Tab-separated table of C-alpha atoms in Angstrom:
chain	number	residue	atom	x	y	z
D	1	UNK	CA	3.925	-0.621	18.391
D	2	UNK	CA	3.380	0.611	15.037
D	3	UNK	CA	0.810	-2.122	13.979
D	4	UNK	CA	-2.517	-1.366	12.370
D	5	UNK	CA	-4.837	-4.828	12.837
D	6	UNK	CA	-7.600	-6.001	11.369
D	7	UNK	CA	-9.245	-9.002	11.033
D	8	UNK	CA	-8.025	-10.931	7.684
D	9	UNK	CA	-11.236	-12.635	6.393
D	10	UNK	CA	-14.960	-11.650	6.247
D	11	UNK	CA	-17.564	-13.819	3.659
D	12	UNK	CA	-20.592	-12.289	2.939
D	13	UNK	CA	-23.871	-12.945	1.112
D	14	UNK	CA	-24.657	-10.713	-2.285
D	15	UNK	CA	-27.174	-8.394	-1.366
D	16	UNK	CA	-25.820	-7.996	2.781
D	17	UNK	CA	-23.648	-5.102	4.546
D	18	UNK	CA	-20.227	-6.244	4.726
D	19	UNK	CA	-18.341	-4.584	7.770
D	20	UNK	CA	-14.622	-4.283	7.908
D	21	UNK	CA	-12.592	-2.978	11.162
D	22	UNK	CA	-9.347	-2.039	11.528
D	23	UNK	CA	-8.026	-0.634	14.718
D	24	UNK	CA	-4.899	2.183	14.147
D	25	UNK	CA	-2.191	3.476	16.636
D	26	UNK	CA	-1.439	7.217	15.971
D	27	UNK	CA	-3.860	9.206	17.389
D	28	UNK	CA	-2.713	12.407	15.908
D	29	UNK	CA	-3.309	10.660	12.283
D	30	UNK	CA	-4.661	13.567	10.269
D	31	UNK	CA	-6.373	11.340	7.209
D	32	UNK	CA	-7.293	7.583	7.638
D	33	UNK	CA	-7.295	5.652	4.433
D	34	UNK	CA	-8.947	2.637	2.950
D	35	UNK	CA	-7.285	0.931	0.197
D	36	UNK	CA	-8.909	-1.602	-2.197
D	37	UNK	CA	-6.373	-4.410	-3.837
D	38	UNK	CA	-8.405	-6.368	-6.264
D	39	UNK	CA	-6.535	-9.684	-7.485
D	40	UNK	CA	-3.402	-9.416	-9.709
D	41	UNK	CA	-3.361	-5.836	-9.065
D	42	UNK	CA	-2.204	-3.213	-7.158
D	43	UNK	CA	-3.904	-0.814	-4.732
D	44	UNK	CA	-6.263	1.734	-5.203
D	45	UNK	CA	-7.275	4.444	-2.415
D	46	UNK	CA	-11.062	3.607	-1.858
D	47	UNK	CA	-12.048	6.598	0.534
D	48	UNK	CA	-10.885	7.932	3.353
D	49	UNK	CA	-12.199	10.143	5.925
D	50	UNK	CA	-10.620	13.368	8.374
D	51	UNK	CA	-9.288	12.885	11.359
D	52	UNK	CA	-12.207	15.774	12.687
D	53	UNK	CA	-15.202	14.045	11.751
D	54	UNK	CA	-17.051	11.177	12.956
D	55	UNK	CA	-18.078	9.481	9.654
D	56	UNK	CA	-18.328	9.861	6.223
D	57	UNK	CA	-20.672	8.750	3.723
D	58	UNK	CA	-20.211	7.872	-0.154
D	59	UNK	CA	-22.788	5.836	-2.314
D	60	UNK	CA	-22.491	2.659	-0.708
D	61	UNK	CA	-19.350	3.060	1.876
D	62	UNK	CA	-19.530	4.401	5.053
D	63	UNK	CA	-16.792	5.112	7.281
D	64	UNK	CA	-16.623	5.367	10.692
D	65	UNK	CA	-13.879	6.721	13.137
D	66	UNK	CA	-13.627	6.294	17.006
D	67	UNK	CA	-11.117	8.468	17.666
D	68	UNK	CA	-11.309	7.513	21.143
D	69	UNK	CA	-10.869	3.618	20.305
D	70	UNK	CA	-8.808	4.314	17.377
D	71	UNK	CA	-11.126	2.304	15.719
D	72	UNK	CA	-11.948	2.516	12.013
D	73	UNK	CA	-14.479	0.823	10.139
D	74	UNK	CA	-15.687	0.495	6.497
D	75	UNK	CA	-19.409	-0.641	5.767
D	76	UNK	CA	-20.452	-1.902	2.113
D	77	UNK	CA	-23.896	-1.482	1.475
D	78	UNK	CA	-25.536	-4.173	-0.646
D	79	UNK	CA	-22.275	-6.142	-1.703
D	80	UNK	CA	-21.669	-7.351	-5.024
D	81	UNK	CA	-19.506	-9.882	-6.572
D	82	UNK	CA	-17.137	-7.382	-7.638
D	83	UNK	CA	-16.361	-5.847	-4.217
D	84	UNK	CA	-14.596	-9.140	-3.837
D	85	UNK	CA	-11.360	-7.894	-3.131
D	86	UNK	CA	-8.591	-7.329	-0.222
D	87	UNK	CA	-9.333	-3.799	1.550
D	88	UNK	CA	-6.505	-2.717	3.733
D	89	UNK	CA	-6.589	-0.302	5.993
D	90	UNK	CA	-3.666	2.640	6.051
D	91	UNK	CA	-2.402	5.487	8.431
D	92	UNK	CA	0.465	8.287	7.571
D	93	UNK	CA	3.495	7.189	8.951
D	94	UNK	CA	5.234	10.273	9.570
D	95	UNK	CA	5.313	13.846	9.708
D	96	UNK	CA	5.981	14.250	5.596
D	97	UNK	CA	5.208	12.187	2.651
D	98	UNK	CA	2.316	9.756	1.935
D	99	UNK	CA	4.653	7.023	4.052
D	100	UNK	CA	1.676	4.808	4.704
D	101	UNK	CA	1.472	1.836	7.603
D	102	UNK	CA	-0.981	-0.281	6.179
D	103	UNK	CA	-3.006	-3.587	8.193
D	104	UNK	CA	-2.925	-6.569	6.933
D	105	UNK	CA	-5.802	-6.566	4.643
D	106	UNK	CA	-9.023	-8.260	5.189
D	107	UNK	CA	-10.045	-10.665	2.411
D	108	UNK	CA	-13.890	-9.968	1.579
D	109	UNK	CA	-15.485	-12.705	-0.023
D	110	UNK	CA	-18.739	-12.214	-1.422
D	111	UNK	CA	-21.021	-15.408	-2.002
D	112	UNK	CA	-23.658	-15.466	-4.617
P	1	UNK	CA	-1.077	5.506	-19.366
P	2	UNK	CA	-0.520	8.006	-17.013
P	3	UNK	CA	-0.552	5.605	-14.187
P	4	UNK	CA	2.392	4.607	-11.746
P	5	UNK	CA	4.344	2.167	-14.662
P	6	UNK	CA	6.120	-0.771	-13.025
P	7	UNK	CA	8.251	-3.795	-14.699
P	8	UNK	CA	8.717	-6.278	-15.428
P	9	UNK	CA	5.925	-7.165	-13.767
P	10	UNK	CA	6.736	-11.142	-13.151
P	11	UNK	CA	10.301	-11.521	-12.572
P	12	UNK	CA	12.365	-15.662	-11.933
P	13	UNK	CA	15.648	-15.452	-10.632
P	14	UNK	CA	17.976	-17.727	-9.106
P	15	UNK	CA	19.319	-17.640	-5.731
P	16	UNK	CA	22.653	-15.538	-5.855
P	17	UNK	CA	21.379	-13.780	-8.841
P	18	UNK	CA	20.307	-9.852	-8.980
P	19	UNK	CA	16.912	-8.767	-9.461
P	20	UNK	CA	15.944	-4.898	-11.255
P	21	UNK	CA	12.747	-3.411	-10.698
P	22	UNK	CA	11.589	-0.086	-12.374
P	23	UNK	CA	9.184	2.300	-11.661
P	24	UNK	CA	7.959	4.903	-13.411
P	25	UNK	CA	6.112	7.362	-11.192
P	26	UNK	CA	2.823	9.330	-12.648
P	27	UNK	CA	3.220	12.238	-15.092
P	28	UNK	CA	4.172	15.173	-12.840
P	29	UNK	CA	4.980	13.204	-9.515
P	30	UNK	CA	8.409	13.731	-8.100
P	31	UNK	CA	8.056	11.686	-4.511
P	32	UNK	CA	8.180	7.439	-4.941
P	33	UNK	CA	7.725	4.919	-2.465
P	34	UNK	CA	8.683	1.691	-2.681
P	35	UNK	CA	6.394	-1.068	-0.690
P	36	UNK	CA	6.432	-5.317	-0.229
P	37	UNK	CA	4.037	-7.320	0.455
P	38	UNK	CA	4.901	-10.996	1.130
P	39	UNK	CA	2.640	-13.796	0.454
P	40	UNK	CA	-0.716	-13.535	3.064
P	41	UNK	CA	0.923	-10.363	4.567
P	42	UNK	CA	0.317	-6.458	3.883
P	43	UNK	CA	2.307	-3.982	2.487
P	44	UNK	CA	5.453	-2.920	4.409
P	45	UNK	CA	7.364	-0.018	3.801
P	46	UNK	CA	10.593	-0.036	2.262
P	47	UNK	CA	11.915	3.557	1.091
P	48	UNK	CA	10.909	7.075	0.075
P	49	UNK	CA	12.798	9.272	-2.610
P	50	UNK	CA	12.351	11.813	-4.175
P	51	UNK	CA	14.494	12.847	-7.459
P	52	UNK	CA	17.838	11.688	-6.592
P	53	UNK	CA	17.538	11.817	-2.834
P	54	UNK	CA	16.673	9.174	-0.423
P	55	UNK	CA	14.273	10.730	2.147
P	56	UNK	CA	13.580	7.716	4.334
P	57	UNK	CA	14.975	3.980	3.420
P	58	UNK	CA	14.602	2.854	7.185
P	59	UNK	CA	12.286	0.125	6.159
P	60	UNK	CA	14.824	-1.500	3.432
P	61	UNK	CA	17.739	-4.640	4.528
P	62	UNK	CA	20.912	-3.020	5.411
P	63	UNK	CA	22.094	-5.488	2.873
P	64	UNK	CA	21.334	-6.033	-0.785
P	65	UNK	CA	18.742	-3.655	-1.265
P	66	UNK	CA	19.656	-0.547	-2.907
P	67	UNK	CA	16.814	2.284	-4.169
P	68	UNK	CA	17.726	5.502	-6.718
P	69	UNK	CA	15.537	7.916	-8.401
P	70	UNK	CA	17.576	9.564	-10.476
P	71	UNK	CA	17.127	12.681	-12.373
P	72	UNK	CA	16.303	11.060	-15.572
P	73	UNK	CA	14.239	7.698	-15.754
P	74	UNK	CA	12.668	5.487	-13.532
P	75	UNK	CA	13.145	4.803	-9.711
P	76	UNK	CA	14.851	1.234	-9.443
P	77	UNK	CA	15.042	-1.079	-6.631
P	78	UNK	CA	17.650	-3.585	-6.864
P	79	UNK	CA	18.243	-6.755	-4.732
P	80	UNK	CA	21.681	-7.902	-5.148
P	81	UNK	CA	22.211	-12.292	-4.339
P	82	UNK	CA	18.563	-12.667	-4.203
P	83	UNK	CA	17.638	-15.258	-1.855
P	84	UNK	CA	14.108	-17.557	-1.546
P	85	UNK	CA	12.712	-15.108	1.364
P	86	UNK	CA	12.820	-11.991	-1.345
P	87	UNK	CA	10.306	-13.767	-2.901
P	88	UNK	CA	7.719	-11.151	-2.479
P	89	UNK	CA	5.461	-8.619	-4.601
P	90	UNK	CA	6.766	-5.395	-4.385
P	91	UNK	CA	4.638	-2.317	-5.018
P	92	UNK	CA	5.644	1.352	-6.264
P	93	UNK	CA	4.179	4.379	-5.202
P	94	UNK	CA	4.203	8.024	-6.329
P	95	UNK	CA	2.339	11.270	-4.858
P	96	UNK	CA	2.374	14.907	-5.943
P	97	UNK	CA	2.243	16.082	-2.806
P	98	UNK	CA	4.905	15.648	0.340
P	99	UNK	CA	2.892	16.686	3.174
P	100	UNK	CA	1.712	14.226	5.158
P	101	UNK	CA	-1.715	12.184	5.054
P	102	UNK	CA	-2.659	15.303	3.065
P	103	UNK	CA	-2.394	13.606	-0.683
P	104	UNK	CA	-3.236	10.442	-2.160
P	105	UNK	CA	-0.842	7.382	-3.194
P	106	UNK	CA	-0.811	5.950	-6.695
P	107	UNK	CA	-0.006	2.390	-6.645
P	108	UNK	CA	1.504	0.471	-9.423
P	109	UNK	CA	0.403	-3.215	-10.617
P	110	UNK	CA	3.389	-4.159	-8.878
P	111	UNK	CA	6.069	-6.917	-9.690
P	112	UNK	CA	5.984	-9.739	-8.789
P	113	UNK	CA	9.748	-11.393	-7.894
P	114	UNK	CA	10.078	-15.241	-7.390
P	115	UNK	CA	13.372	-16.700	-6.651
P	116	UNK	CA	14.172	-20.308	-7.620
C-alpha cells in the first residue's frame, strides 16, 4: 500500500531525547522528509536527509534511515516546551513534483 | 509576506452551500498542491497544477471538487453542495522546483472549512 505509519503520540519530559519513527514504503525514495505542524498552523519542512546516507545530524535532530527496514527516525535532543508540536513524516509520491505521502503525524508532548 | 497566502482562513457554510478557497503560491513558484487533513488524520493529497494545467488531481472526489490555477491570480479549490464530511483543514502548497523529492514544499496556514 501506499501508507507511511507512525506511531501518533509520544510525551516526553523537558530536558529528555524524544524519538519519533515512521516506517515508509518506496524504497527508491530519493529524499525523506520531516515536517513540523505546530498548532493553528501549517507545516514547515524540519530536515530531511538523502536517500544515500545513513544519518544526518543538525543541532539537536538527528535522523536516521534504514534503508533496509524502510525505517526512519527523528531524535530531539534535550526537548523543550516549544518542540511541542505534530511532526509528520513525508515521502515523494511520484516521479515529478514535490507530491508528498505524508504519516499520520505523531503528537509530541513535552511535560515540564 | 512572501509566504504561501491562503484564505479565508476559517470558513462556515451550510450543507448544500459552495465553499472558495484561494491560494496564493510564493513569489516566483509556478507548481501548487492542494492537501486535507481531516480532524486526527494527516495530510492527504488532493491535486497538483501548475499555471493553468492540472498535472495530477487523482487524489480529489470525482464530484464537487474542482481545482484551477489560472494564469492570473490565485489557485482556487472549490467544493460545490458542501456536505458535513468536507469538514476538514485543507492545506496549499507551492515549490519552485518540479523534480521530484529534489525541492522543498511551502505550506500555507491553511483554511480551515466547517460545514453546519
Amino acid at each position: 500500500g501506499e501508507d507511511v505509519e507512525q506511531s501518533l503520540f509520544l510525551s516526553v519530559r523537558e530536558g529528555d531525547s524524544s524519538v519519533i519513527n515512521c516506517t515508509y514504503t518506496d524504497s527508491s525514495s530519493t529524499y525523506l522528509y520531516w515536517y513540523k505542524q505546530e498548532p493553528g498552523a501549517g507545516l514547515q519542512l524540519l530536515t530531511y536527509i538523502f536517500s544515500n546516507m545513513d544519518m544526518k545530524q543538525d543541532q539537536r535532530l538527528t535522523v536516521l534511515l534504514n534503508k533496509k527496514d524502510k525505517h526512519l527516525s527523528l531524535r530531539i535532543a534535550d526537548t523543550q516546551t516549544g518542540d511541542s508540536a505534530i511532526y509528520f513524516c513525508a515521502e515523494p509520491r511520484d516521479n515529478y513534483g514535490q507530491n508528498f505521502v505524508f504519516g499520520p503525524g505523531t503528537r509530541l508532548s513535552v511535560l515540564p | 509576506n512572501a509566504g504561501v497566502m491562503q484564505n479565508p482562513r476559517h470558513l462556515v457554510r451550510r450543507r448544500g452551500q459552495e465553499a472558495r478557497l484561494r491560494c496564493s503560491p510564493m513569489k516566483g513558484h509556478s507548481h501548487v498542491y492542494w492537501y486535507r487533513q481531516l480532524p486526527e488524520e494527516g495530510l492527504k493529497f488532493m491535486v497538483y497544477l501548475q499555471k493553468e494545467n492540472i498535472i495530477d488531481e487523482s487524489g480529489m472526489p470525482k464530484e464537487r471538487f474542482s481545482a484551477e490555477f489560472p494564469k492570473e491570480g490565485p489557485s482556487i479549490l472549490r467544493i460545490q453542495q458542501v456536505v458535513r464530511g468536507d469538514s476538514a483543514a485543507y492545506f496549499c502548497a507551492s515549490s519552485l522546483s518540479s523534480g521530484r523529492g529534489t525541492g522543498e514544499l511551502f505550506f500555507g496556514e491553511g483554511s480551515r472549512l466547517t460545514v453546519l
